[in-house]
XYZ file of C-alpha atoms in Angstrom:
225
model
C -0.030 0.101 -0.347
C 1.468 3.317 -1.089
C 1.635 5.232 2.274
C 3.261 9.115 0.395
C -0.533 10.469 0.519
C -1.012 9.007 3.943
C 2.649 11.184 4.767
C 2.164 14.094 2.525
C -1.173 14.821 4.233
C 0.380 14.319 7.372
C 3.252 16.781 6.843
C 0.472 19.031 5.536
C -1.233 19.534 8.548
C 2.074 20.380 11.129
C 2.708 22.548 8.456
C -0.208 24.304 8.554
C -0.270 23.630 12.280
C 3.384 25.318 12.320
C 2.027 28.597 10.585
C -1.194 29.199 11.693
C 0.318 28.798 15.806
C 3.324 30.605 14.796
C 0.905 33.889 13.342
C -1.425 33.666 15.978
C 1.244 34.110 18.466
C 3.092 36.269 17.169
C 0.470 38.775 16.527
C -0.390 38.405 20.690
C 2.789 38.876 22.048
C 3.255 41.766 20.191
C 3.336 43.368 23.734
C 5.440 41.074 24.560
C 8.327 41.721 22.148
C 7.965 45.196 22.722
C 8.411 44.947 26.593
C 11.605 42.246 26.131
C 13.153 44.700 22.922
C 12.770 48.130 25.480
C 14.791 45.986 28.814
C 17.108 45.450 26.239
C 17.687 48.328 24.964
C 17.200 49.738 28.681
C 20.076 47.394 29.994
C 22.511 46.996 27.578
C 21.784 49.266 24.298
C 20.835 47.996 20.469
C 20.751 45.420 19.276
C 17.857 43.868 20.402
C 18.065 40.955 18.362
C 21.006 38.304 17.810
C 21.668 35.991 14.884
C 23.144 33.054 14.386
C 24.034 30.744 11.624
C 22.712 26.383 11.864
C 22.173 23.848 10.380
C 18.005 22.716 9.194
C 16.603 19.884 7.825
C 18.515 18.371 4.938
C 21.784 20.394 6.146
C 20.678 23.290 5.125
C 22.161 26.472 7.193
C 19.676 29.260 8.369
C 19.690 32.144 10.187
C 17.940 31.665 13.208
C 16.651 34.480 15.675
C 16.381 35.362 19.112
C 16.220 38.125 21.625
C 19.930 39.619 22.390
C 21.096 38.142 26.179
C 24.792 38.576 25.909
C 26.699 41.860 25.529
C 26.982 42.971 22.002
C 30.041 41.750 20.476
C 31.652 39.150 22.940
C 33.777 36.895 22.057
C 34.339 33.203 23.547
C 32.654 30.232 23.098
C 29.094 29.304 21.238
C 28.287 27.292 24.298
C 26.961 29.509 27.276
C 27.335 28.263 30.991
C 25.676 29.669 34.109
C 27.490 32.331 35.444
C 28.850 33.408 31.798
C 30.208 36.959 32.126
C 29.262 37.723 29.045
C 25.245 37.167 29.709
C 23.355 40.456 30.663
C 21.374 41.287 33.610
C 18.438 41.139 31.743
C 19.658 38.451 29.409
C 19.910 36.206 32.817
C 15.833 36.675 33.172
C 15.267 36.369 29.518
C 17.344 32.730 29.210
C 15.997 31.498 33.262
C 11.957 32.394 31.650
C 13.501 30.913 27.645
C 11.615 34.362 26.455
C 14.898 35.047 24.518
C 13.812 32.410 21.909
C 10.775 33.814 20.936
C 11.853 35.137 17.712
C 12.160 31.724 16.388
C 8.414 32.209 15.480
C 9.108 34.450 12.640
C 11.833 30.703 11.961
C 8.566 29.079 11.920
C 6.825 31.122 10.049
C 9.309 31.204 7.474
C 9.902 27.199 7.070
C 13.385 27.312 8.663
C 11.638 25.586 11.508
C 8.718 23.535 13.271
C 7.180 23.943 16.660
C 8.635 20.451 17.563
C 11.869 19.396 16.351
C 15.466 19.138 17.227
C 17.195 21.878 18.032
C 19.098 23.398 15.159
C 23.073 23.280 16.404
C 25.615 25.087 15.158
C 27.866 24.108 11.722
C 30.785 23.030 13.700
C 28.880 20.956 16.217
C 27.421 18.546 13.250
C 29.154 15.682 11.405
C 27.163 15.888 8.756
C 28.759 11.954 7.031
C 26.975 10.353 10.857
C 24.503 8.060 10.265
C 22.531 9.654 14.005
C 22.885 13.216 12.314
C 21.773 12.119 8.513
C 18.426 10.680 10.530
C 17.993 13.486 13.003
C 18.404 16.699 10.112
C 15.532 14.555 7.758
C 13.502 16.520 9.521
C 13.209 19.963 10.216
C 14.366 21.227 13.493
C 12.280 22.910 16.034
C 11.450 25.576 18.840
C 11.491 22.587 21.123
C 11.378 18.920 21.583
C 12.016 16.181 24.116
C 15.868 16.765 24.692
C 15.028 20.439 24.976
C 12.767 20.178 28.167
C 14.411 17.237 29.606
C 18.060 19.314 29.646
C 16.480 22.667 30.467
C 18.820 22.977 32.824
C 21.380 22.515 30.591
C 23.344 25.774 31.402
C 23.815 24.734 35.206
C 24.969 21.344 34.148
C 27.544 22.950 31.953
C 28.544 25.109 34.528
C 29.435 22.898 37.050
C 32.251 21.264 34.723
C 35.746 22.052 34.448
C 35.475 21.355 30.625
C 31.731 22.344 29.399
C 33.317 22.035 26.157
C 34.153 18.721 25.959
C 31.072 17.672 28.447
C 28.470 19.084 25.897
C 30.112 17.503 23.000
C 31.103 14.046 24.306
C 27.827 13.889 26.449
C 24.887 16.315 25.851
C 25.067 16.222 22.218
C 24.993 12.377 22.141
C 22.471 12.182 24.741
C 20.156 15.044 22.744
C 20.437 12.798 19.725
C 19.126 9.929 21.038
C 16.270 11.704 22.572
C 15.675 12.904 19.300
C 15.749 9.264 17.510
C 14.238 7.627 20.147
C 10.965 10.667 20.090
C 10.599 10.515 16.021
C 9.582 6.610 16.597
C 6.710 7.192 18.833
C 5.717 10.967 17.474
C 2.374 12.205 17.058
C 0.309 15.157 16.571
C -0.805 15.402 19.947
C 2.692 14.511 21.668
C 4.127 17.352 19.863
C 0.693 18.742 21.298
C 1.422 18.101 25.135
C 5.462 18.986 24.772
C 4.453 22.808 23.520
C 2.386 22.595 26.321
C 4.783 21.582 28.614
C 7.573 23.908 27.252
C 4.989 27.059 27.836
C 4.354 25.385 31.256
C 7.810 25.104 32.367
C 9.149 28.168 30.583
C 6.403 30.448 32.529
C 7.351 28.648 36.061
C 10.703 26.980 35.455
C 10.325 26.102 39.644
C 8.037 22.955 38.930
C 10.353 21.628 36.141
C 9.780 17.808 37.039
C 11.910 15.572 35.044
C 10.533 12.535 36.254
C 6.791 13.952 35.227
C 8.575 14.412 31.798
C 10.077 10.504 31.667
C 6.526 9.103 32.374
C 4.605 11.529 30.218
C 6.478 10.189 26.981
C 7.752 7.126 28.369
C 9.363 5.242 25.203
C 9.794 8.546 23.336
C 12.487 9.231 26.224
C 14.433 6.501 25.080
C 16.947 5.658 27.714
C 17.205 9.142 29.304
C-alpha cells in the first residue's frame, strides 16, 4: 500500500499547524516583544536581536533569531554556561524564562523551523556524515523538543564542569541526539501538542520542572535517558 499520500497529508497538517500557531502567537505576543525589546535597550542598548547560522533540515544552513542576551560583540565559546560573564542582567532573566527564543516564531513562519523538532545546532557541532546526524537532519528543526525540556537546566550542568565544551560535545549532545531519534519513533500530533504545553508551563514556572514527570509522560519517546 502506498503511504506517500498519507505522509504528505500529515506533513501538510503539521505545516499548517506551525504556520497558524506561529502567526497567532506573534500577533498576541506583540506587547511581550515590545516589552522585552525595551528592557534590552535600557539594560545594554542596541541591538535587540541576535542571529546565528544553524544547520536545518537536510543540512541546509539558515539564520536563527533570538533576543540578545549577551553583551554585543562578546567573544568566546558558542556554548553558554551558568554564570557566563557575557550574559547581561536582563539576558539572565530572558534565558531563565526562555523568552529569548520567542523570535524563532518568525523562523517557523518562514519555514526554516517547526514548533516541535530537534534543536538546530551550529555547523561546527554537526557531523554530516554520521548516520545518527543524517537521520536527525531529515526533519525540520524546532523551537522545542523532548531533549530541550529534559535538558532545560543544561547551562547549570555545564557550569559545574571543568571543561563544559568537552562535556557538551562528548556527553550532552549525543544524549540529545538519542532522545531525538527515540521521540521520532513514537511521535504523533498529540505528543507534539503535549510538548508545546509542557514547554510553555516550564518556561513560565521553571521552578516546577519535573524531569521524572516528563519521562513518565513520554515513555518510550524518552529512550533510556
